[in-house]
Short mmCIF file of N, CA and C in Angstrom, two decimals:
data_model
loop_
_atom_site.label_atom_id
_atom_site.label_comp_id
_atom_site.label_asym_id
_atom_site.label_seq_id
_atom_site.Cartn_x
_atom_site.Cartn_y
_atom_site.Cartn_z
N ALA A 296 3.16 -40.38 51.18
CA ALA A 296 3.97 -41.58 51.52
C ALA A 296 4.49 -42.35 50.48
N ARG A 297 5.92 -42.50 50.18
CA ARG A 297 6.04 -42.99 49.26
C ARG A 297 6.13 -44.54 49.00
N TRP A 298 6.30 -45.40 50.76
CA TRP A 298 6.61 -46.58 50.37
C TRP A 298 5.13 -47.02 51.57
N THR A 299 4.19 -47.66 51.08
CA THR A 299 2.73 -47.37 52.02
C THR A 299 2.46 -49.00 51.36
N VAL A 300 1.50 -49.22 52.62
CA VAL A 300 0.69 -50.14 52.47
C VAL A 300 -0.64 -49.98 52.31
N ALA A 301 -1.50 -49.82 51.29
CA ALA A 301 -2.90 -49.69 50.98
C ALA A 301 -3.99 -50.93 51.84
N LEU A 302 -4.60 -50.58 52.77
CA LEU A 302 -5.60 -51.93 52.79
C LEU A 302 -6.81 -51.67 53.15
N SER A 303 -7.61 -52.40 52.33
CA SER A 303 -8.62 -52.80 52.21
C SER A 303 -9.86 -53.27 53.26
N LEU A 304 -10.67 -52.58 53.77
CA LEU A 304 -11.25 -52.95 54.84
C LEU A 304 -12.75 -53.43 53.84
N ILE A 305 -13.24 -54.27 53.69
CA ILE A 305 -13.96 -54.81 52.91
C ILE A 305 -14.51 -56.51 53.34
N ALA A 306 -15.37 -56.87 52.52
CA ALA A 306 -15.95 -58.00 53.08
C ALA A 306 -14.84 -58.73 54.02
N PHE A 307 -13.58 -59.29 52.93
CA PHE A 307 -12.61 -59.62 52.95
C PHE A 307 -11.29 -58.97 53.22
N VAL A 308 -10.51 -58.73 53.90
CA VAL A 308 -9.76 -57.82 54.07
C VAL A 308 -8.70 -57.92 53.38
N GLY A 309 -7.88 -57.05 52.70
CA GLY A 309 -6.70 -57.13 51.84
C GLY A 309 -6.10 -55.93 51.35
N GLY A 310 -5.21 -56.20 50.21
CA GLY A 310 -4.10 -54.85 50.47
C GLY A 310 -3.00 -54.84 49.35
N GLY A 311 -2.70 -53.62 49.03
CA GLY A 311 -1.56 -53.51 47.70
C GLY A 311 -0.42 -52.52 48.22
N LEU A 312 0.69 -52.99 47.77
CA LEU A 312 1.96 -52.42 48.07
C LEU A 312 2.18 -51.69 47.19
N VAL A 313 2.34 -50.33 47.42
CA VAL A 313 2.76 -48.75 46.93
C VAL A 313 4.18 -48.32 47.14
N LEU A 314 4.87 -48.28 46.13
CA LEU A 314 6.40 -47.91 46.46
C LEU A 314 6.90 -47.01 45.28
N ASP A 315 7.42 -45.77 46.05
CA ASP A 315 7.26 -44.98 45.23
C ASP A 315 6.37 -44.27 44.41
N SER A 316 5.21 -44.61 44.64
CA SER A 316 3.97 -44.27 43.65
C SER A 316 3.20 -44.88 42.75
N HIS A 317 4.28 -45.94 43.35
CA HIS A 317 3.76 -47.60 42.37
C HIS A 317 3.17 -48.69 42.81
N LEU A 318 1.88 -49.02 42.02
CA LEU A 318 2.02 -50.38 42.71
C LEU A 318 2.16 -51.32 42.84
N HIS A 319 3.22 -52.67 43.41
CA HIS A 319 3.45 -53.52 43.33
C HIS A 319 2.77 -54.73 43.68
N ARG A 320 2.94 -55.41 42.49
CA ARG A 320 2.42 -56.90 42.34
C ARG A 320 3.30 -57.99 43.12
N GLY A 321 4.73 -57.65 42.96
CA GLY A 321 5.86 -58.79 42.75
C GLY A 321 5.61 -59.97 41.89
N PRO A 322 6.68 -60.58 41.32
CA PRO A 322 6.48 -61.72 40.66
C PRO A 322 5.66 -62.82 40.67
N ASN A 323 4.79 -63.10 41.74
CA ASN A 323 4.22 -63.97 41.94
C ASN A 323 2.43 -63.49 42.32
N GLY A 324 2.45 -62.02 42.28
CA GLY A 324 0.98 -61.74 42.71
C GLY A 324 1.06 -61.66 44.00
N ASN A 325 1.80 -61.48 45.01
CA ASN A 325 1.66 -62.33 46.61
C ASN A 325 2.11 -60.88 47.06
N ALA A 326 2.78 -60.00 46.61
CA ALA A 326 2.93 -58.19 46.97
C ALA A 326 1.79 -57.50 47.44
N GLY A 327 1.95 -57.09 49.12
CA GLY A 327 0.88 -56.80 49.53
C GLY A 327 -0.31 -57.33 50.07
N ALA A 328 -0.28 -59.01 49.43
CA ALA A 328 -1.31 -59.71 50.31
C ALA A 328 -1.28 -60.17 51.87
N ILE A 329 -1.47 -58.58 52.32
CA ILE A 329 -1.86 -58.79 54.20
C ILE A 329 -2.86 -59.88 54.50
N ALA A 330 -3.56 -59.41 53.83
CA ALA A 330 -5.08 -60.99 54.49
C ALA A 330 -3.99 -62.32 54.64
N SER A 331 -2.86 -62.58 54.06
CA SER A 331 -2.08 -64.09 53.99
C SER A 331 -1.40 -64.35 55.10
N LEU A 332 -1.56 -63.30 55.88
CA LEU A 332 -0.53 -62.89 57.19
C LEU A 332 -0.68 -63.70 57.63
N PRO A 333 0.10 -64.94 58.38
CA PRO A 333 -0.21 -65.41 59.63
C PRO A 333 0.24 -64.72 61.25
N LEU A 334 -1.13 -65.22 61.82
CA LEU A 334 -1.47 -64.07 63.16
C LEU A 334 -0.29 -64.94 64.47
N ARG A 335 0.60 -65.77 63.98
CA ARG A 335 1.33 -66.58 65.10
C ARG A 335 1.94 -67.77 64.69
N PRO A 336 2.99 -67.74 65.02
CA PRO A 336 3.82 -68.94 64.70
C PRO A 336 3.01 -70.23 64.42
N ALA A 337 3.71 -71.26 63.25
CA ALA A 337 3.24 -72.76 63.10
C ALA A 337 3.55 -73.40 64.13
N VAL A 338 2.97 -74.42 64.81
CA VAL A 338 3.62 -75.16 65.73
C VAL A 338 3.49 -76.27 65.28
N ALA A 339 4.12 -77.34 65.11
CA ALA A 339 3.71 -78.73 64.61
C ALA A 339 3.16 -79.56 65.33
N GLY A 340 2.06 -79.93 64.59
CA GLY A 340 0.50 -80.72 65.20
C GLY A 340 -0.68 -80.06 65.59
N GLU A 341 -0.11 -78.67 65.62
CA GLU A 341 -1.43 -77.76 65.93
C GLU A 341 -2.06 -76.84 64.81
N GLY A 342 -1.81 -77.52 63.54
CA GLY A 342 -2.80 -76.97 62.21
C GLY A 342 -2.16 -75.25 61.84
N ALA A 343 -2.74 -74.97 60.78
CA ALA A 343 -1.98 -73.57 60.47
C ALA A 343 -2.57 -72.64 61.70
N PRO A 344 -1.66 -71.55 61.85
CA PRO A 344 -2.37 -70.86 62.37
C PRO A 344 -3.02 -69.83 61.60
N PRO A 345 -4.22 -68.61 62.29
CA PRO A 345 -5.15 -67.87 61.68
C PRO A 345 -4.39 -66.97 61.30
N GLN A 346 -4.91 -66.79 59.66
CA GLN A 346 -4.21 -65.31 59.06
C GLN A 346 -4.67 -64.01 59.17
N LEU A 347 -4.62 -63.01 58.80
CA LEU A 347 -4.97 -61.81 59.36
C LEU A 347 -6.84 -61.66 58.64
N ILE A 348 -6.93 -62.20 57.66
CA ILE A 348 -8.54 -62.61 56.99
C ILE A 348 -8.90 -63.01 57.96
N SER A 349 -9.19 -63.71 58.99
CA SER A 349 -9.59 -64.23 59.62
C SER A 349 -10.30 -63.51 60.80
N GLN A 350 -9.68 -62.54 60.83
CA GLN A 350 -9.61 -61.50 62.29
C GLN A 350 -10.14 -60.45 61.96
N ALA A 351 -9.36 -59.44 60.46
CA ALA A 351 -9.63 -58.20 60.26
C ALA A 351 -10.73 -57.69 59.07
N SER A 352 -11.47 -58.82 59.18
CA SER A 352 -12.44 -58.94 57.75
C SER A 352 -13.77 -58.65 58.71
N LEU A 353 -14.43 -57.19 57.38
CA LEU A 353 -15.91 -57.14 58.04
C LEU A 353 -17.10 -58.27 57.82
N TRP A 354 -15.93 -59.36 57.36
CA TRP A 354 -16.91 -60.73 57.11
C TRP A 354 -17.15 -61.28 58.59
N GLU A 355 -16.33 -61.46 59.61
CA GLU A 355 -16.31 -61.59 60.34
C GLU A 355 -16.93 -60.57 61.68
N LEU A 356 -17.43 -59.36 61.19
CA LEU A 356 -18.23 -58.50 62.15
C LEU A 356 -19.61 -59.24 61.72
N GLU A 357 -19.63 -59.53 60.66
CA GLU A 357 -21.00 -59.68 60.15
C GLU A 357 -21.10 -61.08 60.80
N GLN A 358 -20.60 -61.71 60.48
CA GLN A 358 -21.00 -63.45 61.13
C GLN A 358 -21.12 -63.30 63.18
N ARG A 359 -20.28 -61.99 63.90
CA ARG A 359 -20.56 -61.75 65.44
C ARG A 359 -22.48 -61.22 65.43
N LEU A 360 -22.15 -60.60 64.10
CA LEU A 360 -24.03 -59.91 64.25
C LEU A 360 -25.20 -60.67 64.28
N ARG A 361 -24.72 -61.52 63.19
CA ARG A 361 -25.51 -62.45 62.40
C ARG A 361 -25.81 -63.64 64.17
N ALA A 362 -25.04 -64.04 64.17
CA ALA A 362 -25.30 -64.55 65.54
C ALA A 362 -26.26 -64.46 66.87
N GLN A 363 -26.01 -62.87 67.00
CA GLN A 363 -26.78 -62.52 67.57
C GLN A 363 -27.97 -62.00 66.98
N ALA A 364 -28.29 -62.33 65.73
CA ALA A 364 -29.88 -62.04 65.63
C ALA A 364 -30.02 -60.55 64.78
N LEU A 365 -28.58 -60.23 64.73
CA LEU A 365 -28.70 -58.50 64.32
C LEU A 365 -28.55 -58.56 62.97
N ASP A 366 -28.67 -57.46 62.29
CA ASP A 366 -28.52 -57.36 61.05
C ASP A 366 -27.15 -57.09 60.93
N PRO A 367 -26.41 -57.84 59.84
CA PRO A 367 -25.14 -57.87 59.64
C PRO A 367 -24.87 -57.16 58.56
N MET A 368 -25.49 -57.04 57.92
CA MET A 368 -25.44 -55.31 57.24
C MET A 368 -24.82 -54.27 57.70
N ALA A 369 -25.24 -54.07 58.74
CA ALA A 369 -24.90 -52.84 60.08
C ALA A 369 -23.54 -52.58 59.64
N ALA A 370 -22.51 -53.68 60.10
CA ALA A 370 -21.57 -53.65 59.65
C ALA A 370 -20.37 -52.57 58.71
N TYR A 371 -21.45 -52.52 57.84
CA TYR A 371 -20.47 -51.86 56.48
C TYR A 371 -21.49 -50.04 56.40
N ASP A 372 -21.98 -49.70 57.65
CA ASP A 372 -22.87 -48.43 57.88
C ASP A 372 -22.96 -48.34 59.58
N GLU A 373 -23.13 -46.88 59.57
CA GLU A 373 -23.27 -45.91 61.17
C GLU A 373 -23.53 -46.70 61.81
N ARG A 374 -24.39 -47.65 61.55
CA ARG A 374 -25.23 -48.74 63.21
C ARG A 374 -24.29 -49.39 63.82
N ALA A 375 -23.09 -50.16 62.97
CA ALA A 375 -22.48 -50.76 63.31
C ALA A 375 -21.60 -50.23 64.86
N LEU A 376 -21.43 -48.44 65.05
CA LEU A 376 -20.77 -47.96 66.53
C LEU A 376 -22.30 -47.36 66.96
N GLN A 377 -23.32 -48.11 66.60
CA GLN A 377 -24.80 -47.58 67.61
C GLN A 377 -25.09 -48.89 68.38
N ALA A 378 -26.07 -49.08 69.40
CA ALA A 378 -26.84 -50.16 70.07
C ALA A 378 -27.84 -50.23 69.43
N PRO A 379 -27.77 -51.55 69.07
CA PRO A 379 -27.49 -53.26 69.63
C PRO A 379 -26.10 -53.58 69.27
N TRP A 380 -26.04 -53.14 68.38
CA TRP A 380 -24.37 -53.57 67.10
C TRP A 380 -23.34 -53.10 68.00
N ALA A 381 -23.18 -52.40 68.34
CA ALA A 381 -21.59 -51.74 69.49
C ALA A 381 -20.76 -52.34 69.97
N ALA A 382 -21.86 -53.23 71.07
CA ALA A 382 -21.07 -54.25 71.74
C ALA A 382 -20.30 -55.59 70.71
N HIS A 383 -20.86 -55.51 69.91
CA HIS A 383 -20.19 -56.85 69.05
C HIS A 383 -19.23 -55.98 68.22
N THR A 384 -19.35 -54.62 67.74
CA THR A 384 -18.68 -54.36 67.04
C THR A 384 -17.09 -53.88 68.02
N GLN A 385 -17.57 -53.41 68.93
CA GLN A 385 -15.96 -53.14 70.06
C GLN A 385 -15.70 -54.30 70.03
N ALA A 386 -15.57 -55.73 70.00
CA ALA A 386 -15.00 -57.04 70.60
C ALA A 386 -14.60 -57.20 69.34
N TRP A 387 -15.24 -57.07 67.92
CA TRP A 387 -14.45 -57.01 66.54
C TRP A 387 -13.24 -56.22 66.49
N LEU A 388 -13.81 -54.97 66.90
CA LEU A 388 -12.29 -53.72 66.90
C LEU A 388 -11.12 -54.23 67.40
N ALA A 389 -11.82 -54.45 69.07
CA ALA A 389 -10.17 -55.11 68.96
C ALA A 389 -9.48 -56.01 69.00
N LEU A 390 -10.01 -57.20 68.45
CA LEU A 390 -8.92 -57.82 67.77
C LEU A 390 -8.46 -57.52 66.06
N ALA A 391 -9.78 -56.95 65.54
CA ALA A 391 -8.77 -56.67 64.01
C ALA A 391 -7.55 -55.59 64.58
N ALA A 392 -8.05 -54.60 65.20
CA ALA A 392 -6.97 -54.06 65.45
C ALA A 392 -5.40 -54.49 66.27
N SER A 393 -5.84 -55.18 66.92
CA SER A 393 -4.49 -56.20 66.86
C SER A 393 -4.04 -57.16 65.98
N ALA A 394 -4.76 -57.54 65.39
CA ALA A 394 -3.98 -58.27 63.94
C ALA A 394 -3.46 -57.40 63.19
N LEU A 395 -4.19 -56.11 63.14
CA LEU A 395 -3.29 -55.51 62.16
C LEU A 395 -2.01 -54.91 62.80
N ALA A 396 -2.28 -54.30 63.73
CA ALA A 396 -0.65 -53.91 64.52
C ALA A 396 0.27 -55.19 64.03
N GLN A 397 0.08 -56.45 64.19
CA GLN A 397 0.93 -56.97 64.08
C GLN A 397 1.35 -57.34 62.46
N ALA A 398 0.00 -56.97 62.16
CA ALA A 398 0.86 -57.38 60.23
C ALA A 398 1.52 -55.74 60.32
N ILE A 399 1.49 -54.70 60.44
CA ILE A 399 1.78 -53.92 60.33
C ILE A 399 3.25 -53.79 60.90
N VAL A 400 3.34 -54.14 62.02
CA VAL A 400 4.91 -54.82 62.93
C VAL A 400 5.84 -54.99 61.78
N ALA A 401 5.23 -56.44 61.37
CA ALA A 401 5.66 -57.67 60.05
C ALA A 401 6.03 -56.41 59.08
N GLY A 402 5.00 -56.02 58.35
CA GLY A 402 5.46 -54.99 57.04
C GLY A 402 6.78 -54.12 57.70
N THR A 403 6.58 -53.78 58.17
CA THR A 403 7.63 -52.11 58.82
C THR A 403 9.04 -52.61 58.93
N ALA A 404 9.09 -53.92 59.34
CA ALA A 404 10.19 -54.91 59.33
C ALA A 404 10.70 -54.99 57.79
N PHE A 405 10.34 -55.63 57.09
CA PHE A 405 10.49 -55.79 55.64
C PHE A 405 10.33 -54.90 54.93
N LEU A 406 9.53 -53.62 54.75
CA LEU A 406 9.48 -52.49 53.65
C LEU A 406 9.82 -51.14 54.75
N ASP A 407 10.25 -51.39 55.67
CA ASP A 407 10.24 -49.38 56.49
C ASP A 407 8.90 -48.68 55.76
N LEU A 408 8.14 -49.42 56.03
CA LEU A 408 6.54 -48.37 55.60
C LEU A 408 6.97 -46.83 56.11
N GLU A 409 6.15 -46.45 55.26
CA GLU A 409 6.05 -45.00 55.94
C GLU A 409 4.19 -44.98 56.29
N ALA A 410 3.48 -45.37 55.32
CA ALA A 410 2.39 -45.13 56.19
C ALA A 410 1.43 -46.28 55.90
N VAL A 411 0.17 -46.52 56.29
CA VAL A 411 -0.85 -47.36 56.03
C VAL A 411 -2.23 -46.71 55.75
N VAL A 412 -2.47 -47.03 54.53
CA VAL A 412 -3.70 -46.25 54.48
C VAL A 412 -4.98 -47.24 54.55
N VAL A 413 -6.02 -47.32 55.34
CA VAL A 413 -6.96 -47.78 55.36
C VAL A 413 -8.63 -47.49 54.96
N ASP A 414 -8.86 -47.96 53.89
CA ASP A 414 -10.09 -47.18 53.37
C ASP A 414 -11.56 -48.88 53.22
N GLY A 415 -12.21 -48.60 52.35
CA GLY A 415 -12.94 -49.19 52.21
C GLY A 415 -14.76 -49.52 52.81
N ALA A 416 -15.13 -50.18 52.50
CA ALA A 416 -16.66 -50.30 52.84
C ALA A 416 -16.95 -50.33 54.29
N ALA A 417 -16.14 -50.26 54.85
CA ALA A 417 -17.03 -49.68 56.60
C ALA A 417 -17.15 -48.28 56.13
N SER A 418 -17.91 -47.84 57.35
CA SER A 418 -18.23 -46.15 57.60
C SER A 418 -17.21 -45.63 57.72
N PRO A 419 -16.87 -44.35 57.72
CA PRO A 419 -15.65 -43.96 58.22
C PRO A 419 -15.86 -44.02 59.28
N ALA A 420 -17.03 -43.52 60.09
CA ALA A 420 -16.62 -43.88 61.68
C ALA A 420 -16.13 -45.35 62.25
N LEU A 421 -16.30 -46.08 61.43
CA LEU A 421 -15.55 -47.58 61.91
C LEU A 421 -14.13 -47.35 61.65
N VAL A 422 -13.79 -47.35 60.32
CA VAL A 422 -12.51 -47.46 59.64
C VAL A 422 -11.28 -46.34 61.06
N ARG A 423 -11.94 -44.83 61.33
CA ARG A 423 -11.57 -44.22 62.22
C ARG A 423 -11.32 -44.85 63.64
N ALA A 424 -12.69 -45.46 63.80
CA ALA A 424 -11.77 -46.45 65.43
C ALA A 424 -11.09 -47.48 64.98
N LEU A 425 -10.85 -48.21 63.71
CA LEU A 425 -10.05 -49.15 63.82
C LEU A 425 -8.53 -47.95 63.61
N ILE A 426 -8.30 -47.38 62.82
CA ILE A 426 -6.80 -46.57 62.76
C ILE A 426 -6.72 -46.23 64.43
N GLU A 427 -7.76 -46.17 65.21
CA GLU A 427 -7.47 -45.38 66.64
C GLU A 427 -7.13 -46.93 67.45
N GLN A 428 -7.71 -47.71 67.32
CA GLN A 428 -7.58 -48.78 68.09
C GLN A 428 -5.73 -49.50 67.74
N ALA A 429 -5.70 -49.38 66.55
CA ALA A 429 -4.63 -50.26 65.55
C ALA A 429 -3.40 -49.23 66.14
N THR A 430 -3.52 -47.95 66.39
CA THR A 430 -2.55 -47.50 66.83
C THR A 430 -2.36 -47.47 67.87
N GLN A 431 -3.43 -47.36 68.69
CA GLN A 431 -2.86 -47.82 70.35
C GLN A 431 -2.12 -49.39 70.36
N ALA A 432 -2.55 -50.62 69.64
CA ALA A 432 -1.98 -51.67 69.44
C ALA A 432 -0.55 -51.58 69.18
N LEU A 433 0.03 -50.63 68.15
CA LEU A 433 0.82 -50.37 67.86
C LEU A 433 1.92 -50.15 69.00
N ALA A 434 1.65 -49.24 70.13
CA ALA A 434 1.94 -48.89 71.33
C ALA A 434 2.93 -49.90 71.81
N ALA A 435 2.15 -50.81 71.88
CA ALA A 435 2.45 -52.19 72.42
C ALA A 435 3.52 -52.77 72.18
N TYR A 436 3.99 -52.82 71.17
CA TYR A 436 5.40 -53.76 70.80
C TYR A 436 6.76 -52.94 70.56
N ASN A 437 7.84 -54.04 70.59
CA ASN A 437 8.78 -53.35 70.78
C ASN A 437 9.37 -53.30 69.64
N TRP A 438 9.73 -51.83 69.29
CA TRP A 438 9.84 -51.05 68.03
C TRP A 438 11.81 -51.26 68.27
N GLU A 439 12.47 -51.79 68.92
CA GLU A 439 13.71 -51.86 69.15
C GLU A 439 14.27 -52.02 67.52
N GLY A 440 15.50 -51.66 67.00
CA GLY A 440 15.43 -52.20 65.69
C GLY A 440 14.81 -51.08 64.50
N LEU A 441 13.82 -50.62 64.80
CA LEU A 441 12.90 -50.18 64.20
C LEU A 441 12.89 -48.32 64.55
N MET A 442 12.62 -47.48 63.55
CA MET A 442 12.93 -46.25 63.79
C MET A 442 11.26 -45.98 64.25
N ALA A 443 10.45 -46.10 63.67
CA ALA A 443 9.04 -45.99 64.41
C ALA A 443 8.08 -46.63 63.36
N PRO A 444 6.47 -46.25 64.13
CA PRO A 444 5.50 -47.08 63.52
C PRO A 444 4.86 -46.53 62.27
N PRO A 445 5.02 -47.02 60.96
CA PRO A 445 3.98 -45.99 60.37
C PRO A 445 2.86 -45.10 60.92
N ARG A 446 2.56 -44.43 59.87
CA ARG A 446 1.54 -43.62 60.45
C ARG A 446 0.20 -44.31 59.34
N LEU A 447 -0.71 -44.35 60.49
CA LEU A 447 -1.92 -44.93 60.05
C LEU A 447 -2.97 -43.63 59.88
N VAL A 448 -3.57 -44.00 58.38
CA VAL A 448 -4.29 -42.87 57.72
C VAL A 448 -5.43 -43.51 57.21
N ALA A 449 -6.50 -42.66 57.18
CA ALA A 449 -8.10 -42.76 56.52
C ALA A 449 -8.00 -42.84 55.07
N GLY A 450 -8.18 -43.64 53.91
CA GLY A 450 -8.55 -43.53 52.54
C GLY A 450 -9.59 -42.38 52.78
N SER A 451 -9.82 -41.96 51.10
CA SER A 451 -10.73 -40.78 51.25
C SER A 451 -11.55 -41.73 49.61
N ILE A 452 -12.00 -42.42 49.53
CA ILE A 452 -12.38 -43.21 48.32
C ILE A 452 -13.50 -43.62 48.79
N GLY A 453 -13.27 -44.63 50.01
CA GLY A 453 -14.56 -45.43 50.69
C GLY A 453 -14.87 -46.47 50.19
N SER A 454 -15.78 -46.90 49.85
CA SER A 454 -16.29 -48.26 49.06
C SER A 454 -16.23 -48.25 47.67
N ASP A 455 -15.81 -47.71 46.90
CA ASP A 455 -15.09 -47.56 45.39
C ASP A 455 -13.65 -48.06 45.46
N ALA A 456 -12.90 -48.03 46.55
CA ALA A 456 -11.48 -47.48 46.25
C ALA A 456 -11.40 -48.98 45.60
N ARG A 457 -11.60 -50.18 46.10
CA ARG A 457 -10.87 -51.32 45.75
C ARG A 457 -11.55 -51.26 43.90
N ALA A 458 -12.41 -51.37 44.00
CA ALA A 458 -13.13 -51.30 42.04
C ALA A 458 -12.13 -50.22 41.72
N LEU A 459 -11.99 -49.14 41.75
CA LEU A 459 -11.16 -47.78 41.49
C LEU A 459 -10.14 -48.21 41.10
N GLY A 460 -9.46 -48.79 41.47
CA GLY A 460 -8.11 -48.99 41.54
C GLY A 460 -7.46 -50.55 40.73
N GLY A 461 -8.75 -51.16 40.61
CA GLY A 461 -8.54 -52.50 40.09
C GLY A 461 -9.00 -51.78 38.26
N ALA A 462 -10.37 -50.62 38.04
CA ALA A 462 -10.12 -50.35 36.83
C ALA A 462 -8.98 -49.94 36.48
N LEU A 463 -8.41 -49.46 37.51
CA LEU A 463 -7.43 -48.49 36.54
C LEU A 463 -5.89 -49.34 36.25
N LEU A 464 -6.17 -50.89 36.93
CA LEU A 464 -4.83 -51.34 36.42
C LEU A 464 -4.82 -51.71 34.89
N PRO A 465 -5.64 -52.29 34.16
CA PRO A 465 -5.91 -52.65 32.93
C PRO A 465 -5.66 -51.48 32.02
N LEU A 466 -6.55 -50.33 32.53
CA LEU A 466 -6.15 -48.75 31.61
C LEU A 466 -4.65 -48.62 31.55
N HIS A 467 -4.09 -48.42 33.10
CA HIS A 467 -2.44 -48.18 32.91
C HIS A 467 -1.34 -49.19 31.99
N ALA A 468 -1.97 -50.26 32.18
CA ALA A 468 -1.04 -51.64 31.67
C ALA A 468 -0.93 -51.54 29.88
N ALA A 469 -2.35 -50.76 29.17
CA ALA A 469 -2.79 -50.56 28.06
C ALA A 469 -2.11 -49.79 27.22
N PHE A 470 -2.41 -48.51 27.96
CA PHE A 470 -2.37 -47.07 27.35
C PHE A 470 -1.66 -46.15 28.00
N ALA A 471 -0.93 -46.67 29.04
CA ALA A 471 0.14 -45.25 29.17
C ALA A 471 1.17 -45.35 28.97
N PRO A 472 1.40 -44.01 28.82
CA PRO A 472 2.87 -43.81 27.19
C PRO A 472 4.34 -44.11 28.04
N GLU A 473 4.04 -43.44 29.69
CA GLU A 473 5.01 -43.05 30.55
C GLU A 473 4.26 -44.36 31.91
N HIS A 474 5.10 -44.57 32.27
CA HIS A 474 4.96 -45.56 33.60
C HIS A 474 4.26 -44.20 34.65
N ASP A 475 4.37 -42.97 34.87
CA ASP A 475 4.16 -42.52 35.96
C ASP A 475 2.99 -41.83 35.75
N LEU A 476 1.94 -42.03 34.60
CA LEU A 476 1.30 -40.87 34.06
C LEU A 476 -0.22 -41.58 34.91
N PHE A 477 -0.94 -42.73 35.48
CA PHE A 477 -1.74 -42.34 36.01
C PHE A 477 -1.54 -42.53 37.48
N LEU A 478 0.04 -43.06 37.85
CA LEU A 478 -0.27 -43.36 39.42
C LEU A 478 1.21 -41.89 39.90
N LYS A 479 1.46 -41.37 39.13
CA LYS A 479 1.97 -39.85 39.66
C LYS A 479 1.45 -39.33 40.83
N LEU A 480 1.83 -39.05 41.90
CA LEU A 480 1.91 -38.41 43.05
C LEU A 480 2.49 -37.11 43.28
N PRO A 481 1.88 -35.85 43.26
CA PRO A 481 2.43 -34.48 43.37
C PRO A 481 3.85 -35.09 44.44
N ASP A 482 4.76 -33.83 44.20
CA ASP A 482 6.13 -33.94 44.65
C ASP A 482 5.74 -33.22 46.50
#
């Protein structure tokens, strides 16, 4: 997909904006900074609304597990969806998927996204579960005025996604003789 948001599901949720196969950072570096998206309108006197980072980060799942005296590192492996972690993971998934769906609807209204790629340090099974629940949450939104929700797809790089992407940027900036060399996708 040419108009995509890449969502990195690591300790703290993050993202990047990819337009026509090119990562865009924006003039202030805010493009794709989905972690900062508010999850409800601000109301005077009530303080700042929560952001996506507070509900869709694996750190939040770690805290839930830690509060139950369970190994918080299970948030990053297959145990997250097994007993005794599964009930706490399911509660986190419901919250994270709802928050992610809200962010996707807002992003689609501004950018006409084709896809959202979810990847990161979580187990592939947890990524699939988040995609499935976020897809269901998207169905509850009013899409009037918008063509359709973007496809949610699992990435294929896994926990190295953020590091590889970050390592590529300075190489591209310093050595790419043409803009498309490293980031070109097949037609």
